[in-house]
Amino acid sequence: MASLTHIEPATRYSEAVVHGNTVYLAGQVADDTSVGIEEQTKQTLAAIDRVLALAGTDKSYLLQATIYLRDMSDYAAMNSVWDAWIAPHKPPGRACVQALMARPEFRVEVLAIAAIPSK
């Protein structure tokens, strides 16, 4: 049985959990919620980059992403930032849904799963 490695564990969740060669990220959100959807998306994707690096991988190994938007009217603006960020020719499987957020000031949250390359 493969072991589990918890990255930045807290009381209720870890920022990520590694099982075998797969890393499962907790939902990532922006640090500054006073900004618009584009900046919140940039901050959220930067958080994903940071946690993936801690796990020994990067966005080119993303397997799946689930994007939660507070309002689907933000879809195009979020996608413009996503499209500039995602590894060219290596997009993950993806879903995007409207959701009630844990805090109303969050406009976007992303849950991701990635492979960890063999060393």
Coordinates of N, CA, C and O in Angstrom, one line a residue, residues 45-98:
L45 N -4.5 30.6 -9.2 CA -3.6 29.7 -10.0 C -2.2 29.8 -9.5 O -1.5 28.8 -9.5
A46 N -1.8 30.9 -8.9 CA -0.5 31.0 -8.3 C -0.4 30.1 -7.1 O 0.6 29.5 -6.8
A47 N -1.5 30.0 -6.3 CA -1.6 29.1 -5.2 C -1.4 27.7 -5.6 O -0.7 26.9 -5.0
I48 N -2.1 27.3 -6.7 CA -2.0 26.0 -7.3 C -0.5 25.7 -7.7 O 0.0 24.6 -7.3
D49 N 0.1 26.6 -8.4 CA 1.5 26.5 -8.7 C 2.4 26.2 -7.5 O 3.3 25.4 -7.5
R50 N 2.1 27.0 -6.4 CA 2.9 26.8 -5.2 C 2.8 25.5 -4.6 O 3.8 24.8 -4.2
V51 N 1.5 25.0 -4.5 CA 1.3 23.7 -3.8 C 1.8 22.6 -4.7 O 2.4 21.6 -4.2
L52 N 1.6 22.7 -6.0 CA 2.2 21.7 -6.9 C 3.7 21.6 -6.8 O 4.2 20.4 -6.7
A53 N 4.4 22.7 -6.7 CA 5.8 22.7 -6.5 C 6.2 22.0 -5.2 O 7.2 21.2 -5.2
L54 N 5.5 22.2 -4.1 CA 5.7 21.5 -2.9 C 5.6 20.0 -3.0 O 6.3 19.3 -2.3
A55 N 4.8 19.6 -3.9 CA 4.6 18.1 -4.2 C 5.5 17.6 -5.2 O 5.5 16.4 -5.4
G56 N 6.3 18.4 -5.8 CA 7.3 18.0 -6.8 C 6.8 17.8 -8.2 O 7.2 17.0 -9.0
T57 N 5.8 18.7 -8.5 CA 5.2 18.6 -9.8 C 4.9 20.0 -10.3 O 5.2 21.0 -9.6
D58 N 4.2 20.1 -11.4 CA 3.8 21.5 -11.9 C 2.5 21.3 -12.8 O 2.0 20.2 -13.0
K59 N 2.0 22.4 -13.3 CA 0.7 22.5 -14.0 C 0.7 21.6 -15.3 O -0.3 21.2 -15.7
S60 N 1.9 21.3 -15.8 CA 1.9 20.5 -17.0 C 1.5 19.1 -16.7 O 1.3 18.3 -17.7
Y61 N 1.5 18.7 -15.5 CA 1.0 17.4 -15.0 C -0.4 17.3 -14.5 O -0.8 16.3 -13.9
L62 N -1.1 18.4 -14.6 CA -2.5 18.4 -14.1 C -3.3 17.3 -14.8 O -3.3 17.2 -16.0
L63 N -4.1 16.6 -14.0 CA -4.9 15.6 -14.6 C -6.4 16.0 -14.6 O -7.1 15.7 -15.6
Q64 N -6.8 16.8 -13.6 CA -8.2 17.2 -13.5 C -8.2 18.5 -12.7 O -7.5 18.7 -11.8
A65 N -9.2 19.4 -13.1 CA -9.4 20.6 -12.4 C -11.0 20.8 -12.3 O -11.6 20.6 -13.3
T66 N -11.4 21.2 -11.1 CA -12.8 21.5 -11.0 C -12.8 23.0 -10.5 O -12.2 23.3 -9.5
I67 N -13.5 23.8 -11.3 CA -13.5 25.3 -11.0 C -14.9 25.6 -10.5 O -15.9 25.3 -11.1
Y68 N -14.9 26.3 -9.4 CA -16.2 26.8 -8.8 C -16.2 28.3 -8.9 O -15.3 29.0 -8.5
L69 N -17.3 28.8 -9.6 CA -17.5 30.2 -9.7 C -18.7 30.6 -8.9 O -19.7 30.0 -8.9
R70 N -18.6 31.8 -8.2 CA -19.7 32.3 -7.5 C -20.8 32.7 -8.5 O -22.0 32.6 -8.2
D71 N -20.4 33.2 -9.6 CA -21.4 33.7 -10.6 C -20.9 33.3 -12.0 O -19.7 33.7 -12.4
M72 N -21.7 32.6 -12.8 CA -21.2 32.2 -14.1 C -21.0 33.4 -15.1 O -20.4 33.2 -16.1
S73 N -21.4 34.6 -14.7 CA -21.1 35.7 -15.5 C -19.6 36.0 -15.5 O -19.1 36.8 -16.3
D74 N -18.9 35.4 -14.6 CA -17.4 35.6 -14.5 C -16.7 34.5 -15.4 O -15.5 34.5 -15.5
Y75 N -17.4 33.7 -16.0 CA -16.8 32.5 -16.8 C -15.8 33.0 -17.8 O -14.7 32.5 -17.9
A76 N -16.2 34.0 -18.7 CA -15.3 34.4 -19.7 C -14.0 35.1 -19.2 O -12.9 34.8 -19.6
A77 N -14.2 35.9 -18.2 CA -13.0 36.6 -17.6 C -12.1 35.6 -16.9 O -10.9 35.7 -17.0
M78 N -12.7 34.6 -16.2 CA -11.9 33.6 -15.5 C -11.1 32.8 -16.6 O -9.9 32.5 -16.5
N79 N -11.8 32.4 -17.7 CA -11.2 31.6 -18.8 C -10.1 32.4 -19.4 O -9.1 31.7 -19.8
S80 N -10.1 33.7 -19.5 CA -9.0 34.4 -20.2 C -7.8 34.3 -19.4 O -6.7 34.1 -19.9
V81 N -7.9 34.3 -18.0 CA -6.7 34.1 -17.2 C -6.3 32.6 -17.2 O -5.1 32.3 -17.3
W82 N -7.2 31.7 -17.1 CA -6.9 30.3 -17.2 C -6.2 29.9 -18.4 O -5.1 29.2 -18.4
D83 N -6.7 30.4 -19.6 CA -6.1 30.1 -20.9 C -4.6 30.6 -21.0 O -3.8 29.9 -21.6
A84 N -4.3 31.7 -20.4 CA -3.0 32.2 -20.4 C -2.1 31.4 -19.5 O -0.8 31.4 -19.7
W85 N -2.6 30.8 -18.5 CA -1.8 30.1 -17.5 C -1.6 28.6 -17.8 O -0.5 28.1 -17.6
I86 N -2.5 28.0 -18.4 CA -2.5 26.5 -18.5 C -1.3 26.1 -19.5 O -1.0 26.9 -20.4
A87 N -0.7 25.0 -19.2 CA 0.4 24.5 -20.0 C -0.1 24.3 -21.5 O -1.1 23.6 -21.6
P88 N 0.6 24.9 -22.4 CA 0.2 24.7 -23.8 C 0.1 23.2 -24.2 O 1.0 22.5 -23.9
H89 N -1.0 22.9 -24.9 CA -1.2 21.5 -25.4 C -1.3 20.5 -24.3 O -1.2 19.3 -24.6
K90 N -1.5 20.9 -23.0 CA -1.6 19.9 -21.9 C -2.7 20.3 -21.0 O -2.5 20.2 -19.8
P91 N -3.9 20.6 -21.5 CA -4.9 21.0 -20.6 C -5.5 19.7 -19.8 O -5.5 18.6 -20.4
P92 N -5.8 19.9 -18.6 CA -6.4 18.8 -17.8 C -7.9 18.6 -18.2 O -8.5 19.4 -18.8
G93 N -8.4 17.5 -17.7 CA -9.9 17.3 -17.7 C -10.4 18.4 -16.8 O -9.8 18.8 -15.8
R94 N -11.5 19.0 -17.2 CA -12.0 20.2 -16.4 C -13.5 20.3 -16.4 O -14.2 19.9 -17.3
A95 N -14.0 20.7 -15.3 CA -15.4 21.1 -15.1 C -15.4 22.5 -14.5 O -14.5 22.8 -13.7
C96 N -16.5 23.2 -14.8 CA -16.7 24.5 -14.2 C -18.2 24.7 -13.8 O -19.0 24.5 -14.7
V97 N -18.4 24.9 -12.6 CA -19.8 25.0 -12.1 C -20.0 26.3 -11.2 O -19.0 26.8 -10.7
Q98 N -21.2 26.7 -11.1 CA -21.5 27.8 -10.2 C -21.8 27.2 -8.8 O -22.4 26.1 -8.8

